[in-house]
PDB file of C-alpha atoms and ligand atoms in Angstrom:
ATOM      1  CA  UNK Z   1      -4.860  13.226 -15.833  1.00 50.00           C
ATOM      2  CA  UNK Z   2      -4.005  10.242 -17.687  1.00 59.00           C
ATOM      3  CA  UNK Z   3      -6.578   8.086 -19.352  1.00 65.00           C
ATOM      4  CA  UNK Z   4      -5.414   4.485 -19.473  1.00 77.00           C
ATOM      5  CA  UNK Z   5      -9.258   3.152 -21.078  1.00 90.00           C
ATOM      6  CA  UNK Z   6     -10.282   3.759 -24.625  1.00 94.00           C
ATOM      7  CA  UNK Z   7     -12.660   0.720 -24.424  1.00 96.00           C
ATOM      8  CA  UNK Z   8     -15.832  -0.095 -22.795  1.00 97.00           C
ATOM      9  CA  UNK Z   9     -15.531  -3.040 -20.541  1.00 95.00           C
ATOM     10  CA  UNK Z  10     -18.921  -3.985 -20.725  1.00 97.00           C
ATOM     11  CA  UNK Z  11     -19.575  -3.997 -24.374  1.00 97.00           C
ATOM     12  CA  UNK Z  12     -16.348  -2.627 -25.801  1.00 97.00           C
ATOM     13  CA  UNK Z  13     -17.575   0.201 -27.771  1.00 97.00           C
ATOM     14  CA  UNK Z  14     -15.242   2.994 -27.706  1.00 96.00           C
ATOM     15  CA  UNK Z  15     -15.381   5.645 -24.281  1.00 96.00           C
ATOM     16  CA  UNK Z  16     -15.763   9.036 -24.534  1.00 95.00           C
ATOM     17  CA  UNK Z  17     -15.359  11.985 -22.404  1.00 95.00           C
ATOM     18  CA  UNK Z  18     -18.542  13.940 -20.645  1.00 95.00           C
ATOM     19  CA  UNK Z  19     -18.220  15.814 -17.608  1.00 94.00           C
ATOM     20  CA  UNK Z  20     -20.479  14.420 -14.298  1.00 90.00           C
ATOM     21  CA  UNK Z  21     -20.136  15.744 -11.186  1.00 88.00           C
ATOM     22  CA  UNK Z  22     -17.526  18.822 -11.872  1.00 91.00           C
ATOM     23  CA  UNK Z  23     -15.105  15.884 -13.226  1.00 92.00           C
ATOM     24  CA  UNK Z  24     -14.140  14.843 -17.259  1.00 93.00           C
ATOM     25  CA  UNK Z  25     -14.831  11.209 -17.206  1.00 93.00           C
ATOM     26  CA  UNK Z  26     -14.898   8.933 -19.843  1.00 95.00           C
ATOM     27  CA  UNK Z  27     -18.520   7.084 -20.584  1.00 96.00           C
ATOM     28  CA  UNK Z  28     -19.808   4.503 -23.243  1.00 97.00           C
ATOM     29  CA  UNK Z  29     -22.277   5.988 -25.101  1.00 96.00           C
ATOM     30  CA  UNK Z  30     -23.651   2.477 -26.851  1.00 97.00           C
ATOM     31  CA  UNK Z  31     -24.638   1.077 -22.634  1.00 97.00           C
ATOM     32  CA  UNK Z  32     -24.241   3.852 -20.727  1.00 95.00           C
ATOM     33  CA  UNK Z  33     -21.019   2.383 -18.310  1.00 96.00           C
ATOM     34  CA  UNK Z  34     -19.151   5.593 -16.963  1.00 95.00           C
ATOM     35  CA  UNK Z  35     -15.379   4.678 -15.707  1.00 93.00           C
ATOM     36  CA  UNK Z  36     -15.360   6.421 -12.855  1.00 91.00           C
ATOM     37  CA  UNK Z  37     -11.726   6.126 -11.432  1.00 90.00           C
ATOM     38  CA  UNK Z  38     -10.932   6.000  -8.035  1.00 93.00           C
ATOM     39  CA  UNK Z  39      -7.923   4.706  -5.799  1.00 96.00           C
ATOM     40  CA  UNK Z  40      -7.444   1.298  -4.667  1.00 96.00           C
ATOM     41  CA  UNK Z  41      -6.365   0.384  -0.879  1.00 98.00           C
ATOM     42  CA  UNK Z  42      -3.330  -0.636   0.343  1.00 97.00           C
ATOM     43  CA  UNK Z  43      -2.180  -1.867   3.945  1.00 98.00           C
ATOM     44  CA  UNK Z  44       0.923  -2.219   5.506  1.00 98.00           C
ATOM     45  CA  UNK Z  45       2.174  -3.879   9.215  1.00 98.00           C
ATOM     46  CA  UNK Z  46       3.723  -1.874  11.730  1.00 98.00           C
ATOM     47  CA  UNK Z  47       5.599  -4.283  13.400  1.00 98.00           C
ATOM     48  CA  UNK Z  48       7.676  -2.599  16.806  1.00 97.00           C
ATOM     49  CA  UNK Z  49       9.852  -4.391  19.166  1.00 95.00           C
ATOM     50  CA  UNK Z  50      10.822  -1.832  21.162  1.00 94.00           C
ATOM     51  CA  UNK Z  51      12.378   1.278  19.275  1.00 95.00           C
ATOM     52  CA  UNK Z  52      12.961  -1.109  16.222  1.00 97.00           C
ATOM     53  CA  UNK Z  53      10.605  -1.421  13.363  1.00 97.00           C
ATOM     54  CA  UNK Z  54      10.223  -4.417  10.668  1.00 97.00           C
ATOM     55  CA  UNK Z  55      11.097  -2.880   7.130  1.00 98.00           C
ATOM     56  CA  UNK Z  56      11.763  -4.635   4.245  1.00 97.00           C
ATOM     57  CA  UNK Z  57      13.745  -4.380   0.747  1.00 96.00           C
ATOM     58  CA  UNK Z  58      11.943  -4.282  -2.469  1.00 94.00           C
ATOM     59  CA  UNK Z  59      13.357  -7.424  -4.485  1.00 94.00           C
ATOM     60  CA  UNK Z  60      14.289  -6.652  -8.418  1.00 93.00           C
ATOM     61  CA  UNK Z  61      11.811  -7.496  -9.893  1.00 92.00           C
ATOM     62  CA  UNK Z  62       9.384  -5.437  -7.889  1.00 88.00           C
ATOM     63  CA  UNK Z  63       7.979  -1.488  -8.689  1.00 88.00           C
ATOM     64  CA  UNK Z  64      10.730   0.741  -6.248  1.00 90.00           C
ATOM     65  CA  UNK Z  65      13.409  -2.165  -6.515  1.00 93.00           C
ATOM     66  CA  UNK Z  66      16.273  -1.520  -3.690  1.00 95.00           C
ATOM     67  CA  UNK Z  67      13.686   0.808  -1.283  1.00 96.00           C
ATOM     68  CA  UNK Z  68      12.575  -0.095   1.899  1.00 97.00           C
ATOM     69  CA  UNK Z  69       9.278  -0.300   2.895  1.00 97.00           C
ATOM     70  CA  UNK Z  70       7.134  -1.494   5.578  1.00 98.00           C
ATOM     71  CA  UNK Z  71       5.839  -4.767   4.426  1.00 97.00           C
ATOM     72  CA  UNK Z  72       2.533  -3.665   2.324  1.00 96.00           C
ATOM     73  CA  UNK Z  73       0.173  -4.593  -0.367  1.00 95.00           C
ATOM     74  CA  UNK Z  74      -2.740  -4.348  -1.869  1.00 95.00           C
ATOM     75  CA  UNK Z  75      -6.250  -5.911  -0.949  1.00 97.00           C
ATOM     76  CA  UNK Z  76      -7.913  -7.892  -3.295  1.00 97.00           C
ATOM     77  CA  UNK Z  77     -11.309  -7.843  -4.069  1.00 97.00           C
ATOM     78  CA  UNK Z  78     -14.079  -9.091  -1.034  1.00 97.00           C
ATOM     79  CA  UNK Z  79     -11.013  -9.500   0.858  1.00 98.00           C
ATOM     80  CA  UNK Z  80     -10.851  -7.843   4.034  1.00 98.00           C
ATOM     81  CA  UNK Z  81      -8.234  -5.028   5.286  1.00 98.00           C
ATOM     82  CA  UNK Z  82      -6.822  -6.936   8.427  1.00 98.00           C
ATOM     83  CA  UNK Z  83      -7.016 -10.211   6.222  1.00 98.00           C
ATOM     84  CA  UNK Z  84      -4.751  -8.274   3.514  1.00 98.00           C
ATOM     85  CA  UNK Z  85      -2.441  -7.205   6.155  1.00 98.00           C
ATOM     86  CA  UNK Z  86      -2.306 -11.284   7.691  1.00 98.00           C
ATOM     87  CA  UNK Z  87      -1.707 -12.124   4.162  1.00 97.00           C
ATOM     88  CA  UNK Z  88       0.747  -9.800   2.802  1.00 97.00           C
ATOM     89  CA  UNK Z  89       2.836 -10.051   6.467  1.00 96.00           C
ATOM     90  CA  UNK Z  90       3.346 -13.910   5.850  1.00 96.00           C
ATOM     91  CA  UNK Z  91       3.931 -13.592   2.065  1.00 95.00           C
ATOM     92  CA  UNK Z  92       6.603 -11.031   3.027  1.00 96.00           C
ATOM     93  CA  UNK Z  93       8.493 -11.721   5.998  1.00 97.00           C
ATOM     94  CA  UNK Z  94       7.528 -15.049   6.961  1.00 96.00           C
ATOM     95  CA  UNK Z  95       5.660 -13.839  10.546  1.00 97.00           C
ATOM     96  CA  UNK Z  96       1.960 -15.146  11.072  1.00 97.00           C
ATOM     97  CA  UNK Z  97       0.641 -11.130  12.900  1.00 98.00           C
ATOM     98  CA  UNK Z  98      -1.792 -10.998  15.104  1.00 98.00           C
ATOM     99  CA  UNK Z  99      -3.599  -7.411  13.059  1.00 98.00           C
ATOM    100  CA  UNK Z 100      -4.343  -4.746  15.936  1.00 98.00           C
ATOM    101  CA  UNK Z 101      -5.482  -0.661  15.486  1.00 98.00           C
ATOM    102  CA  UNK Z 102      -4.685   1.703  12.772  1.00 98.00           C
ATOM    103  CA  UNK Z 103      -1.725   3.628  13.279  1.00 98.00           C
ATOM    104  CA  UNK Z 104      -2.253   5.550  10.472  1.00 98.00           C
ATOM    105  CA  UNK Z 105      -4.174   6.429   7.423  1.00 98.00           C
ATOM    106  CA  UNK Z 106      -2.922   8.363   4.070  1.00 98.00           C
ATOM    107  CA  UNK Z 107      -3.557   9.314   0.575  1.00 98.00           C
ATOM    108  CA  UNK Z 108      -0.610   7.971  -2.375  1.00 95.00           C
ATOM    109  CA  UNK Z 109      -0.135  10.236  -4.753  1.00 94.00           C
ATOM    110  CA  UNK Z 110       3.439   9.048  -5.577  1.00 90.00           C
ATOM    111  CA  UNK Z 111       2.478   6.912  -8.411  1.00 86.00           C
ATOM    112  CA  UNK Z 112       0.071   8.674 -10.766  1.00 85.00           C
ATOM    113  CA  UNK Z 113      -1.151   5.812 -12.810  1.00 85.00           C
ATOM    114  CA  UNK Z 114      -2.180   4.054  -9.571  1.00 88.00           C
ATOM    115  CA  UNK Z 115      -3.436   6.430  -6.400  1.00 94.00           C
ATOM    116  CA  UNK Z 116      -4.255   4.475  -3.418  1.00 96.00           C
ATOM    117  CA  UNK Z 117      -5.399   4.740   0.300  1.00 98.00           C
ATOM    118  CA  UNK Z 118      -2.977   3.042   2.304  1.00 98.00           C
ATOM    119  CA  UNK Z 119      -3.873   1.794   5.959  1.00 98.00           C
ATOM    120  CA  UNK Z 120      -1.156   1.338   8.152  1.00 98.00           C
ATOM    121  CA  UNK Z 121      -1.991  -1.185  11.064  1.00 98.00           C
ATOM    122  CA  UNK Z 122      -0.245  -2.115  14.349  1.00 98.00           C
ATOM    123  CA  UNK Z 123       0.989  -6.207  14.018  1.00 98.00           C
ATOM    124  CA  UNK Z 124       2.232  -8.378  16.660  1.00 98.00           C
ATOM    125  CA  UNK Z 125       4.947 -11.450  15.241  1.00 97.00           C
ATOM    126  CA  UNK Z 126       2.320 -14.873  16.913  1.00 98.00           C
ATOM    127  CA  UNK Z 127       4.345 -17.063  15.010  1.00 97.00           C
ATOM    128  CA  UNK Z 128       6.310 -17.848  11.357  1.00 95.00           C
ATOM    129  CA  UNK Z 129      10.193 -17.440  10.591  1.00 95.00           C
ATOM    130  CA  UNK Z 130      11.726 -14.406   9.474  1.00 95.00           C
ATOM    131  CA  UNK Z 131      11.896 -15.265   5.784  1.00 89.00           C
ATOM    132  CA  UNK Z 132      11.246 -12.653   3.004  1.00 90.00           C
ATOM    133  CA  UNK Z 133       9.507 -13.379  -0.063  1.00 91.00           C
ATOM    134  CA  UNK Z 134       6.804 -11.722  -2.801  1.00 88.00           C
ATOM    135  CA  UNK Z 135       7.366  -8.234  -3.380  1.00 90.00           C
ATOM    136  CA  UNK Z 136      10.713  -7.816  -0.934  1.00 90.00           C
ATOM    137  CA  UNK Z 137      14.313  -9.782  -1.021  1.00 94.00           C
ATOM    138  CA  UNK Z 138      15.284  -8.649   2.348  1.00 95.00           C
ATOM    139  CA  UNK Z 139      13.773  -8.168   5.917  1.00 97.00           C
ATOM    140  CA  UNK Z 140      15.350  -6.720   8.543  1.00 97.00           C
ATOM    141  CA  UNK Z 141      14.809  -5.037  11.846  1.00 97.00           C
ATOM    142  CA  UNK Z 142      15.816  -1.321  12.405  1.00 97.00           C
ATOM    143  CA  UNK Z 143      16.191   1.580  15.180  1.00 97.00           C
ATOM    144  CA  UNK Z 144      13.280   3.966  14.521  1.00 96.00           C
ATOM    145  CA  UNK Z 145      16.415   6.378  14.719  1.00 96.00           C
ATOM    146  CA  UNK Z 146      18.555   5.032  11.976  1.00 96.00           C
ATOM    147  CA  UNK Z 147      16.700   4.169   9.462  1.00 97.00           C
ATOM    148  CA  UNK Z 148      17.683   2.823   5.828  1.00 97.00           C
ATOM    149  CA  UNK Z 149      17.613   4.527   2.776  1.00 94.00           C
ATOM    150  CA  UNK Z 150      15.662   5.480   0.783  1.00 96.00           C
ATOM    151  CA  UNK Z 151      12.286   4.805   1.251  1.00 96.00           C
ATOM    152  CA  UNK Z 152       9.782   3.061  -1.302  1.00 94.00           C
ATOM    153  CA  UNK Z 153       7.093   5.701  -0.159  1.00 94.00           C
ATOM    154  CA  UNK Z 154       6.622   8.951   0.928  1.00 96.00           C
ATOM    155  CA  UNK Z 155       3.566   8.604   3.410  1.00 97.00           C
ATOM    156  CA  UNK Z 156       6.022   5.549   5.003  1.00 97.00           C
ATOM    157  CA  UNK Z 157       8.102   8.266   5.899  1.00 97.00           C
ATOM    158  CA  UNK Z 158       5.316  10.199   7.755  1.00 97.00           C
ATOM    159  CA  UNK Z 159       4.225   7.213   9.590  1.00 98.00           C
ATOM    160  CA  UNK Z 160       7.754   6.578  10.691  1.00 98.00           C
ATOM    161  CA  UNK Z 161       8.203  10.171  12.124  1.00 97.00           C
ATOM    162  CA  UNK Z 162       4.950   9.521  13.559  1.00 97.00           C
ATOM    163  CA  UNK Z 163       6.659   6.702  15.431  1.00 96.00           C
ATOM    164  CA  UNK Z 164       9.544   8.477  16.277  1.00 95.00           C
ATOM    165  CA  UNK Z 165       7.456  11.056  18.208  1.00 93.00           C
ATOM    166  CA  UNK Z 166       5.224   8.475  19.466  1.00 89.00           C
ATOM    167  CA  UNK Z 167       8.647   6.773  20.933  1.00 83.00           C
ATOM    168  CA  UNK Z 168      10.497   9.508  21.881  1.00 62.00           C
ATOM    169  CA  UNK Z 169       7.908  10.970  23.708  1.00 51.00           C
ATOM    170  CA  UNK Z 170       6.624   7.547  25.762  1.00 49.00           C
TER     171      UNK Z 170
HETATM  172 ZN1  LIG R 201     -20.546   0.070 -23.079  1.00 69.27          ZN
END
């Protein structure tokens, strides 16, 4: 595992390694702080009209440039999940969402500086204009059946064979 911290945040002496609970983790021994690392969340909107789905195209100058992705992000601190999704929907693709159930829930592995739970919720378009911005270039409807490639994200896959099923079998 990868450790990005040599410092202590609180009082910047330097961290060192000690094992708590069955784990190496690295701790300040001037205050005490222990850095114990765990994944942010991300959400994404699941946006359906029919048997088409919302996905967008990661712009340059974002992480996964040229993959599609349903439009996601992360959630900032004290913000809420279905405020995140709102947010990131609108910075993305230009559509105000009304933020309904969870479709889906993983664990990100793919990027192993930065694990992450992602939360993938059902949207409905209330309002906006299809305009992409922030982290994607392009925004485009396609047929849960033809589908472009490739993918930012692995667990977008799953919850798009999810769909599939879910579609193919209504
Ligand atoms: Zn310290």
């Amino acid at each position: 595992m990868t450790q990005p911290y040599r410092f202590c945040p609180l009082c910047a002496a330097a961290l060192t390694p000690i094992e708590k609970g069955g784990r190496v983790r690295l701790a300040c021994p001037e205050c005490g702080f222990i850095h114990y690392r765990n994944p942010t969340v991300g959400v994404a909107a699941v946006i359906l009209d029919g048997n088409n789905v919302l996905l967008g195209r990661r712009s340059p100058t974002s992480s996964y440039s040229g993959a599609w992705c349903f439009p996601c992000g992360h959630v900032e601190w004290e913000e809420d999940v279905r405020a995140a999704t709102h947010r990131e929907c609108l910075e993305e693709t230009g559509f105000e969402v009304a933020v309904h159930e969870v479709i889906a829930v993983h664990s990100n592995f793919h990027n192993p500086n930065q694990h992450t739970v992602g939360i993938w919720f059902r949207c409905e378009i209330v309002g906006g204009t299809l305009q992409a911005g922030d982290d994607l270039d392009l925004v485009a409807w396609f047929s849960l059946f033809d589908l472009p490639e490739p993918l930012a994200f692995p667990t977008d896959q799953l919850v798009l064979t999810q769909l599939q099923q879910t579609v193919g079998g209504a």
